[in-house]
CSV table of C-alpha atoms in Angstrom, one decimal:
chain,number,residue,atom,x,y,z
A,1,MET,CA,26.6,10.5,-13.4
A,2,PRO,CA,25.1,10.7,-16.9
A,3,ARG,CA,23.0,7.8,-18.1
A,4,LYS,CA,24.1,5.5,-20.9
A,5,SER,CA,22.6,5.7,-24.3
A,6,TYR,CA,19.4,3.6,-24.1
A,7,ALA,CA,19.9,2.6,-27.7
A,8,GLN,CA,23.2,0.9,-26.8
A,9,ASP,CA,22.4,-0.7,-23.5
A,10,ARG,CA,19.0,-0.5,-21.7
A,11,PRO,CA,19.0,-1.9,-18.2
A,12,LYS,CA,16.7,-4.9,-17.8
A,13,LEU,CA,14.7,-5.4,-14.6
A,14,ALA,CA,12.5,-8.4,-13.5
A,15,LEU,CA,9.7,-7.8,-11.1
A,16,VAL,CA,8.0,-10.9,-9.6
A,17,VAL,CA,4.7,-10.8,-7.7
A,18,THR,CA,2.1,-13.4,-6.8
A,19,ASP,CA,-0.9,-11.6,-8.1
A,20,ILE,CA,-1.3,-9.1,-10.9
A,21,TYR,CA,-3.1,-6.7,-8.4
A,22,ALA,CA,0.3,-5.6,-7.2
A,23,PHE,CA,1.2,-4.3,-10.6
A,24,ASN,CA,-2.2,-2.8,-11.6
A,25,VAL,CA,-3.1,-1.2,-8.2
A,26,LEU,CA,0.0,-1.0,-6.0
A,27,SER,CA,2.4,0.1,-8.8
A,28,ARG,CA,0.2,2.7,-10.6
A,29,GLY,CA,2.5,5.1,-12.3
A,30,GLN,CA,5.7,3.5,-11.1
A,31,LEU,CA,6.0,1.0,-13.9
A,32,GLU,CA,5.5,3.8,-16.4
A,33,PHE,CA,8.2,5.8,-14.6
A,34,PHE,CA,10.7,2.9,-15.1
A,35,ARG,CA,9.6,2.4,-18.7
A,36,ASP,CA,9.9,6.1,-19.6
A,37,SER,CA,13.3,6.2,-17.8
A,38,GLY,CA,14.7,3.7,-20.3
A,39,VAL,CA,14.3,0.5,-18.3
A,40,THR,CA,13.2,-2.7,-19.9
A,41,LEU,CA,10.7,-4.5,-17.6
A,42,ASP,CA,9.7,-8.2,-17.4
A,43,LEU,CA,6.7,-8.6,-15.2
A,44,TYR,CA,6.1,-12.1,-13.7
A,45,CYS,CA,2.7,-12.8,-12.0
A,46,ASN,CA,-0.5,-14.7,-12.0
A,47,GLY,CA,-4.0,-13.2,-12.1
A,48,THR,CA,-7.3,-12.9,-14.0
A,49,GLU,CA,-7.6,-12.4,-17.8
A,50,GLU,CA,-9.1,-9.0,-17.1
A,51,GLY,CA,-6.0,-8.1,-15.0
A,52,PHE,CA,-3.6,-9.3,-17.7
A,53,ALA,CA,-5.5,-7.3,-20.3
A,54,LYS,CA,-5.3,-4.2,-18.2
A,55,LEU,CA,-1.6,-4.6,-17.5
A,56,ARG,CA,-0.7,-5.3,-21.2
A,57,ALA,CA,-2.7,-2.2,-22.2
A,58,ARG,CA,-0.4,-0.1,-20.2
A,59,LYS,CA,2.5,-1.2,-22.4
A,60,VAL,CA,5.0,-1.0,-19.6
A,61,GLY,CA,6.9,-4.2,-20.4
A,62,ARG,CA,6.7,-7.9,-21.2
A,63,VAL,CA,4.1,-9.7,-19.1
A,64,ILE,CA,4.7,-13.4,-18.2
A,65,ARG,CA,2.1,-15.6,-16.6
A,66,ILE,CA,3.5,-17.8,-13.7
A,67,PRO,CA,1.1,-20.4,-12.1
A,68,PHE,CA,1.4,-18.9,-8.6
A,69,ARG,CA,-1.1,-20.0,-5.9
A,70,ARG,CA,-1.5,-17.9,-2.8
A,71,LYS,CA,-1.9,-20.9,-0.4
A,72,PRO,CA,0.7,-23.7,-0.2
A,73,HIS,CA,0.2,-26.1,-3.1
A,74,PRO,CA,3.2,-28.5,-3.6
A,75,ILE,CA,2.5,-29.4,-7.2
A,76,MET,CA,1.6,-25.9,-8.5
A,77,ASP,CA,4.4,-24.4,-6.4
A,78,LEU,CA,6.9,-26.7,-8.1
A,79,ALA,CA,5.5,-25.9,-11.5
A,80,ALA,CA,5.7,-22.2,-10.8
A,81,LEU,CA,9.3,-22.6,-9.7
A,82,CYS,CA,10.3,-24.5,-12.8
A,83,VAL,CA,8.7,-21.9,-15.1
A,84,LEU,CA,10.4,-19.1,-13.2
A,85,PHE,CA,13.8,-20.9,-13.3
A,86,TRP,CA,13.6,-21.4,-17.0
A,87,HIS,CA,12.9,-17.7,-17.6
A,88,MET,CA,15.7,-16.8,-15.2
A,89,LEU,CA,18.1,-19.1,-17.0
A,90,THR,CA,17.3,-17.7,-20.4
A,91,ASN,CA,17.3,-14.0,-19.5
A,92,ARG,CA,20.0,-11.8,-17.8
A,93,TYR,CA,18.7,-9.0,-15.6
A,94,GLU,CA,20.3,-6.0,-13.9
A,95,ALA,CA,18.2,-7.0,-10.9
A,96,VAL,CA,15.4,-9.4,-10.0
A,97,VAL,CA,12.9,-8.0,-7.4
A,98,SER,CA,10.5,-10.5,-5.8
A,99,SER,CA,7.6,-9.4,-3.7
A,100,THR,CA,4.6,-10.9,-1.8
A,101,PRO,CA,5.2,-14.2,0.1
A,102,LYS,CA,4.9,-16.9,-2.5
A,103,ALA,CA,6.5,-15.0,-5.3
A,104,MET,CA,9.2,-13.7,-3.0
A,105,LEU,CA,10.3,-17.3,-2.1
A,106,LEU,CA,10.1,-18.9,-5.5
A,107,GLY,CA,11.5,-15.8,-7.3
A,108,SER,CA,14.4,-15.6,-5.0
A,109,ILE,CA,15.2,-19.3,-5.3
A,110,ALA,CA,14.9,-19.3,-9.1
A,111,ALA,CA,17.0,-16.2,-9.5
A,112,ALA,CA,19.7,-17.5,-7.2
A,113,PHE,CA,20.1,-20.9,-8.9
A,114,ALA,CA,20.1,-19.1,-12.3
A,115,PHE,CA,23.0,-16.9,-11.0
A,116,GLN,CA,21.2,-13.6,-11.5
A,117,ARG,CA,23.6,-10.8,-10.4
A,118,LYS,CA,21.4,-8.9,-8.0
A,119,ARG,CA,18.4,-10.3,-6.1
A,120,PHE,CA,16.0,-8.3,-4.0
A,121,CYS,CA,13.2,-9.2,-1.7
A,122,PHE,CA,10.7,-6.5,-1.3
A,123,VAL,CA,8.7,-7.2,1.9
A,124,ARG,CA,5.2,-5.6,1.8
A,125,GLY,CA,4.0,-7.1,5.1
A,126,ARG,CA,4.0,-10.0,7.5
A,127,ALA,CA,1.5,-12.4,6.0
A,128,TYR,CA,1.8,-14.6,9.2
A,129,GLU,CA,1.1,-11.8,11.6
A,130,THR,CA,-2.4,-12.9,12.7
A,131,MET,CA,-1.6,-16.7,12.2
A,132,THR,CA,-0.9,-19.2,14.9
A,133,GLY,CA,0.6,-22.7,15.1
A,134,ALA,CA,1.9,-24.6,12.2
A,135,MET,CA,0.6,-22.2,9.6
A,136,ARG,CA,2.5,-19.3,11.2
A,137,LYS,CA,5.7,-21.3,11.3
A,138,ALA,CA,5.3,-22.3,7.7
A,139,TYR,CA,5.0,-18.7,6.6
A,140,GLU,CA,7.9,-17.6,8.8
A,141,LEU,CA,10.0,-20.4,7.2
A,142,MET,CA,9.0,-19.1,3.7
A,143,ASP,CA,10.3,-15.6,4.6
A,144,ARG,CA,13.5,-17.0,6.1
A,145,GLY,CA,14.1,-18.9,2.9
A,146,SER,CA,13.4,-15.8,0.7
A,147,PHE,CA,15.9,-13.7,2.7
A,148,LEU,CA,18.5,-16.4,2.5
A,149,PHE,CA,18.6,-16.4,-1.3
A,150,ALA,CA,18.5,-12.5,-1.6
A,151,HIS,CA,21.3,-10.1,-1.8
A,152,ARG,CA,19.2,-7.4,-0.2
A,153,VAL,CA,15.9,-7.2,1.7
A,154,ILE,CA,13.9,-4.0,1.3
A,155,PHE,CA,11.1,-3.5,3.9
A,156,LEU,CA,8.1,-1.4,3.1
A,157,SER,CA,8.3,0.5,6.4
A,158,HIS,CA,10.5,1.0,9.5
A,159,SER,CA,8.0,-0.5,11.8
A,160,LEU,CA,7.7,-3.6,9.5
A,161,ARG,CA,11.4,-4.1,9.7
A,162,GLU,CA,11.4,-3.7,13.4
A,163,ALA,CA,8.6,-6.3,13.7
A,164,TYR,CA,10.6,-8.8,11.6
A,165,THR,CA,13.7,-8.1,13.7
A,166,LYS,CA,11.7,-8.8,16.9
A,167,ASP,CA,10.6,-12.1,15.3
A,168,GLY,CA,14.2,-13.0,14.8
A,169,ILE,CA,14.0,-12.9,11.0
A,170,GLY,CA,15.0,-9.4,10.3
A,171,ALA,CA,17.9,-10.0,7.9
A,172,LEU,CA,19.7,-7.2,9.6
A,173,GLU,CA,22.8,-7.5,7.5
A,174,LYS,CA,20.8,-7.3,4.3
A,175,GLY,CA,17.7,-5.3,5.4
A,176,CYS,CA,16.9,-1.7,4.8
A,177,VAL,CA,14.0,0.8,4.3
A,178,LEU,CA,14.2,3.3,1.5
A,179,GLY,CA,13.6,6.8,2.8
A,180,GLU,CA,10.5,6.9,5.0
A,181,GLY,CA,9.0,3.8,3.4
A,182,SER,CA,6.0,3.3,1.1
A,183,SER,CA,5.9,1.3,-2.1
A,184,ASN,CA,4.5,3.9,-4.4
A,185,GLY,CA,4.3,7.2,-2.6
A,186,VAL,CA,1.4,9.5,-3.3
A,187,ASP,CA,0.4,11.5,-6.3
A,188,LEU,CA,0.1,15.1,-4.9
A,189,VAL,CA,-1.7,16.3,-8.0
A,190,LYS,CA,-4.4,13.6,-7.8
A,191,TYR,CA,-4.7,13.7,-4.0
A,192,ARG,CA,-5.1,17.4,-3.1
A,193,VAL,CA,-6.9,19.7,-0.7
A,194,LEU,CA,-10.2,20.7,-2.3
A,195,SER,CA,-11.6,24.2,-2.3
A,196,ASP,CA,-14.8,24.8,-0.3
A,197,VAL,CA,-16.8,25.0,-3.5
A,198,GLU,CA,-15.4,21.7,-4.8
A,199,ARG,CA,-16.0,20.0,-1.5
A,200,LEU,CA,-19.6,21.2,-1.3
A,201,LYS,CA,-20.2,20.1,-4.9
A,202,LEU,CA,-19.0,16.6,-4.2
A,203,ARG,CA,-21.2,16.4,-1.1
A,204,HIS,CA,-24.3,17.6,-2.9
A,205,ALA,CA,-23.7,15.0,-5.7
A,206,ARG,CA,-23.7,12.3,-3.0
A,207,LYS,CA,-26.6,13.8,-1.0
A,208,ILE,CA,-24.4,14.6,2.0
A,209,ASP,CA,-25.5,17.6,4.0
A,210,GLU,CA,-22.9,20.4,4.6
A,211,ASP,CA,-23.1,20.0,8.4
A,212,GLU,CA,-22.8,16.2,8.5
A,213,PHE,CA,-19.5,14.8,9.8
A,214,VAL,CA,-18.3,12.2,7.3
A,215,ILE,CA,-16.0,9.4,8.3
A,216,VAL,CA,-14.4,7.2,5.5
A,217,ILE,CA,-13.1,3.7,6.2
A,218,ALA,CA,-11.2,2.6,3.1
A,219,GLY,CA,-10.1,-1.0,2.7
A,220,ARG,CA,-11.2,-4.5,1.9
A,221,ILE,CA,-14.2,-5.8,3.9
A,222,VAL,CA,-12.3,-8.5,5.9
A,223,PRO,CA,-11.7,-9.0,9.6
A,224,ASP,CA,-8.0,-8.0,9.5
A,225,LYS,CA,-9.0,-4.5,8.3
A,226,GLY,CA,-10.8,-4.0,11.6
A,227,VAL,CA,-14.3,-3.9,10.2
A,228,ARG,CA,-15.8,-5.5,13.3
A,229,GLU,CA,-14.1,-2.9,15.5
A,230,ALA,CA,-15.4,-0.1,13.2
A,231,LEU,CA,-18.9,-1.5,13.5
A,232,ASP,CA,-18.6,-1.6,17.3
A,233,LEU,CA,-17.5,2.0,17.3
A,234,ILE,CA,-20.5,2.9,15.1
A,235,ASP,CA,-22.8,1.4,17.7
A,236,ARG,CA,-21.1,3.3,20.5
A,237,LEU,CA,-21.6,6.5,18.6
A,238,GLY,CA,-25.2,5.8,17.6
A,239,ASP,CA,-26.5,8.8,19.4
A,240,GLU,CA,-24.5,11.2,17.2
A,241,GLN,CA,-27.0,12.0,14.4
A,242,GLN,CA,-24.6,14.1,12.4
A,243,LEU,CA,-22.2,11.2,11.7
A,244,ARG,CA,-22.1,9.6,8.3
A,245,TRP,CA,-20.0,6.5,7.8
A,246,PHE,CA,-18.8,5.2,4.4
A,247,PHE,CA,-17.1,1.9,4.0
A,248,LEU,CA,-15.1,1.8,0.7
A,249,GLY,CA,-13.7,-1.5,-0.2
A,250,TRP,CA,-14.2,-4.9,-1.9
A,251,PRO,CA,-16.5,-7.2,0.1
A,252,GLU,CA,-14.6,-10.4,0.9
A,253,SER,CA,-16.8,-11.4,3.9
A,254,ASN,CA,-20.5,-11.8,3.4
A,255,ASP,CA,-21.1,-11.7,7.1
A,256,LEU,CA,-19.4,-8.4,7.6
A,257,VAL,CA,-21.2,-6.9,4.6
A,258,ALA,CA,-24.5,-8.0,6.2
A,259,GLN,CA,-23.5,-6.4,9.5
A,260,ILE,CA,-22.7,-3.1,7.7
A,261,TYR,CA,-26.1,-3.1,6.0
A,262,LYS,CA,-27.9,-3.8,9.3
A,263,ARG,CA,-26.6,-0.4,10.5
A,264,SER,CA,-28.0,1.6,7.6
A,265,HIS,CA,-30.3,3.3,10.2
A,266,LEU,CA,-27.1,4.7,11.7
A,267,ASN,CA,-26.2,6.4,8.5
A,268,VAL,CA,-23.8,3.7,7.4
A,269,THR,CA,-23.1,3.1,3.6
A,270,HIS,CA,-20.9,0.6,1.8
A,271,LEU,CA,-19.4,1.0,-1.7
A,272,ASP,CA,-17.5,-2.0,-3.0
A,273,HIS,CA,-15.6,0.0,-5.5
A,274,THR,CA,-14.6,3.5,-6.4
A,275,ASP,CA,-12.2,4.9,-8.9
A,276,ARG,CA,-12.3,8.2,-7.2
A,277,LEU,CA,-11.0,7.6,-3.7
A,278,GLN,CA,-9.5,11.1,-3.8
A,279,ASP,CA,-13.0,12.6,-4.0
A,280,TRP,CA,-14.2,10.7,-0.9
A,281,LEU,CA,-11.1,11.8,1.0
A,282,GLY,CA,-11.6,15.3,-0.2
A,283,LEU,CA,-15.2,15.6,1.0
A,284,ALA,CA,-14.7,13.8,4.3
A,285,ASP,CA,-14.0,15.1,7.8
A,286,LEU,CA,-12.0,12.1,9.1
A,287,SER,CA,-10.4,8.9,7.8
A,288,PHE,CA,-10.6,5.9,10.1
A,289,LEU,CA,-8.1,3.0,9.8
A,290,PRO,CA,-8.7,0.3,12.4
A,291,SER,CA,-6.5,-2.4,10.7
A,292,TYR,CA,-4.9,-5.1,12.7
A,293,ARG,CA,-1.7,-4.9,10.5
A,294,GLU,CA,-0.4,-3.1,7.4
A,295,GLY,CA,2.9,-3.2,5.6
A,296,PHE,CA,2.6,0.6,5.3
A,297,GLY,CA,-1.0,1.9,5.0
A,298,ASN,CA,-1.3,3.9,1.8
A,299,VAL,CA,-4.6,5.4,2.7
A,300,GLY,CA,-2.9,7.2,5.5
A,301,ILE,CA,-0.7,9.3,3.2
A,302,GLU,CA,-3.4,9.7,0.6
A,303,ALA,CA,-5.7,11.2,3.2
A,304,ALA,CA,-3.0,13.5,4.5
A,305,ALA,CA,-2.3,14.7,0.9
A,306,CYS,CA,-6.0,15.7,0.8
A,307,GLY,CA,-5.6,17.5,4.1
A,308,LEU,CA,-7.8,14.9,5.9
A,309,PRO,CA,-6.7,13.7,9.3
A,310,THR,CA,-6.7,10.0,10.1
A,311,LEU,CA,-7.6,8.1,13.3
A,312,ALA,CA,-5.8,4.8,13.3
A,313,PHE,CA,-4.7,2.0,15.6
A,314,ASP,CA,-1.1,2.1,16.6
A,315,VAL,CA,0.0,-1.0,14.7
A,316,VAL,CA,2.8,-2.0,12.3
A,317,GLY,CA,2.7,0.0,9.1
A,318,LEU,CA,0.1,2.5,10.3
A,319,ARG,CA,2.5,4.2,12.7
A,320,ASP,CA,4.7,5.0,9.6
A,321,SER,CA,1.9,6.3,7.3
A,322,VAL,CA,0.1,8.3,10.0
A,323,ALA,CA,2.3,10.8,11.8
A,324,ASP,CA,0.8,11.1,15.3
A,325,GLY,CA,-0.1,14.7,16.0
A,326,VAL,CA,0.8,15.8,12.5
A,327,SER,CA,-1.4,13.9,10.0
A,328,GLY,CA,-3.6,12.1,12.4
A,329,HIS,CA,-4.0,10.4,15.8
A,330,LEU,CA,-2.9,6.9,16.8
A,331,VAL,CA,-4.7,5.0,19.6
A,332,PRO,CA,-3.7,1.7,21.1
A,333,PHE,CA,-4.8,-1.3,19.1
A,334,GLY,CA,-8.5,-2.0,19.7
A,335,ASP,CA,-9.0,0.9,22.0
A,336,LEU,CA,-12.6,1.9,21.0
A,337,GLU,CA,-13.0,4.1,24.1
A,338,ALA,CA,-10.1,6.3,23.0
A,339,SER,CA,-11.5,6.3,19.4
A,340,GLU,CA,-14.9,7.3,20.6
A,341,ARG,CA,-13.5,10.1,22.7
A,342,PHE,CA,-11.5,11.4,19.8
A,343,ILE,CA,-14.5,11.5,17.4
A,344,ARG,CA,-16.8,13.1,20.0
A,345,ASP,CA,-14.2,15.8,20.6
A,346,ALA,CA,-13.9,16.4,16.9
A,347,LEU,CA,-17.6,16.7,16.5
A,348,ASP,CA,-17.6,19.3,19.3
A,349,ASP,CA,-15.0,21.5,17.6
A,350,ARG,CA,-14.4,20.8,13.9
A,351,ALA,CA,-12.3,23.9,13.5
A,352,ALA,CA,-9.9,22.7,16.1
A,353,LEU,CA,-9.6,19.4,14.4
A,354,ALA,CA,-8.8,21.0,11.0
A,355,ASP,CA,-6.3,23.4,12.6
A,356,GLN,CA,-4.5,20.7,14.6
A,357,TYR,CA,-3.7,18.7,11.5
A,358,SER,CA,-3.2,21.5,9.0
A,359,GLY,CA,0.4,20.4,8.4
A,360,ALA,CA,-0.5,17.0,7.1
A,361,ARG,CA,-0.1,17.7,3.4
A,362,ALA,CA,3.3,19.4,3.9
A,363,TRP,CA,4.5,16.3,5.8
A,364,VAL,CA,3.4,14.0,3.0
A,365,SER,CA,5.0,16.3,0.4
A,366,GLU,CA,8.3,16.2,2.2
A,367,HIS,CA,8.5,12.4,2.6
A,368,PHE,CA,6.2,10.6,0.1
A,369,GLU,CA,5.9,12.5,-3.2
A,370,ASN,CA,5.6,9.6,-5.6
A,371,ARG,CA,8.3,10.4,-8.1
A,372,ALA,CA,10.8,10.8,-5.3
A,373,VAL,CA,9.8,7.4,-3.9
A,374,TRP,CA,10.1,5.8,-7.4
A,375,GLN,CA,13.6,7.2,-7.8
A,376,ASN,CA,14.6,5.7,-4.5
A,377,TYR,CA,13.7,2.3,-5.9
A,378,ALA,CA,15.4,3.0,-9.2
A,379,ARG,CA,18.6,3.8,-7.3
A,380,ALA,CA,18.3,0.7,-5.1
A,381,TYR,CA,17.6,-1.7,-8.0
A,382,LEU,CA,19.8,-0.2,-10.7
A,383,GLY,CA,22.4,2.0,-9.1
A,384,GLU,CA,23.3,5.6,-9.5
A,385,GLU,CA,24.5,5.0,-13.1
A,386,TRP,CA,20.9,4.6,-14.2
A,387,ALA,CA,18.9,6.3,-11.5
A,388,GLY,CA,20.9,9.4,-10.8
A,389,TRP,CA,18.9,11.8,-13.0
A,390,ALA,CA,17.2,14.8,-11.5
A,391,LEU,CA,13.6,14.8,-10.6
A,392,PRO,CA,11.4,17.7,-11.5
A,393,LYS,CA,10.1,19.4,-8.4
A,394,LEU,CA,6.5,20.4,-7.8
A,395,ASP,CA,6.0,24.1,-7.5
A,396,ASN,CA,4.3,25.7,-4.5
A,397,ALA,CA,0.9,25.9,-6.3
A,398,GLN,CA,0.9,22.1,-6.9
A,399,ILE,CA,2.0,21.4,-3.3
């Protein structure tokens, strides 16, 4: 169906998240896609001044600060709800999409009581997964409330939806997964298989020898990302002199960072930030994702787009972003013996490793090309009337 004239009637979409990080990092390119497709965006969030400056510079829509707090805070939560409710009363949206636990609950309530026509919960993960006792019950109750006030619940991955269903809060009558999941897909131009010359050039620039076996562990330095398990695995493989380990992620635990630096004699390096993750995935031999939980696991598909296999724990989210036997290998959660065996086998026969997972990029291209993922969300939020336009396809050279 052809689109309406934007000059006459542009669809208006509200996106609500707790922290501006979700817009600046997790939605790179997607907000521009909506804007360039004729959608007017209102972006509700909290965050740092630097984050707000960065988001406004993208010129993707109106940015509205809401005093969200990640942890429960009755006074500030009530203030955030009141501000949101006022904005929802004074604006009419084609759809309101609320994501991340606090914003999902308050955004859904405000939109419901303001009689917004379509209300979506976009579930990125189970925040309570590693919690116990009263705190877990509180977060479960938050999710139940969010789902209650929504018309539709979109889960980031199939295994995430299954986990919620197992917990008894799956919102089966409202819940769905779009395509094969993922919130933003992967840019197949940015994340690509490097030529041998490019790969060697990157290694030389980082003083990595051609024959060294590089393992990248990308993610925040926190316990839930499996950093302790990764360190234990490094100790188990300490006799393998050809191994080089690179932790790429913001340090949120001083203790864990200290433990990483204590293993510098085992060829372990930590970088707290990189704007060129694609370079590290391109020069590496293996990606390791020992996370306890993920909503989806973006690094899994980014690595696959670079032709890099991933070794990961078989947990919620990662079993969607790592296709076992196609883009990588899944081992039972916490199974360091199996992880060690896989890496030693890979060291013994690197050619076999590359050959076994040679179809990784084709798998990603088929299921997670970013513009196709964005269009799935446009269809869900706005309907075919606005989102039914054809996407340009990548040619074989780009794929």
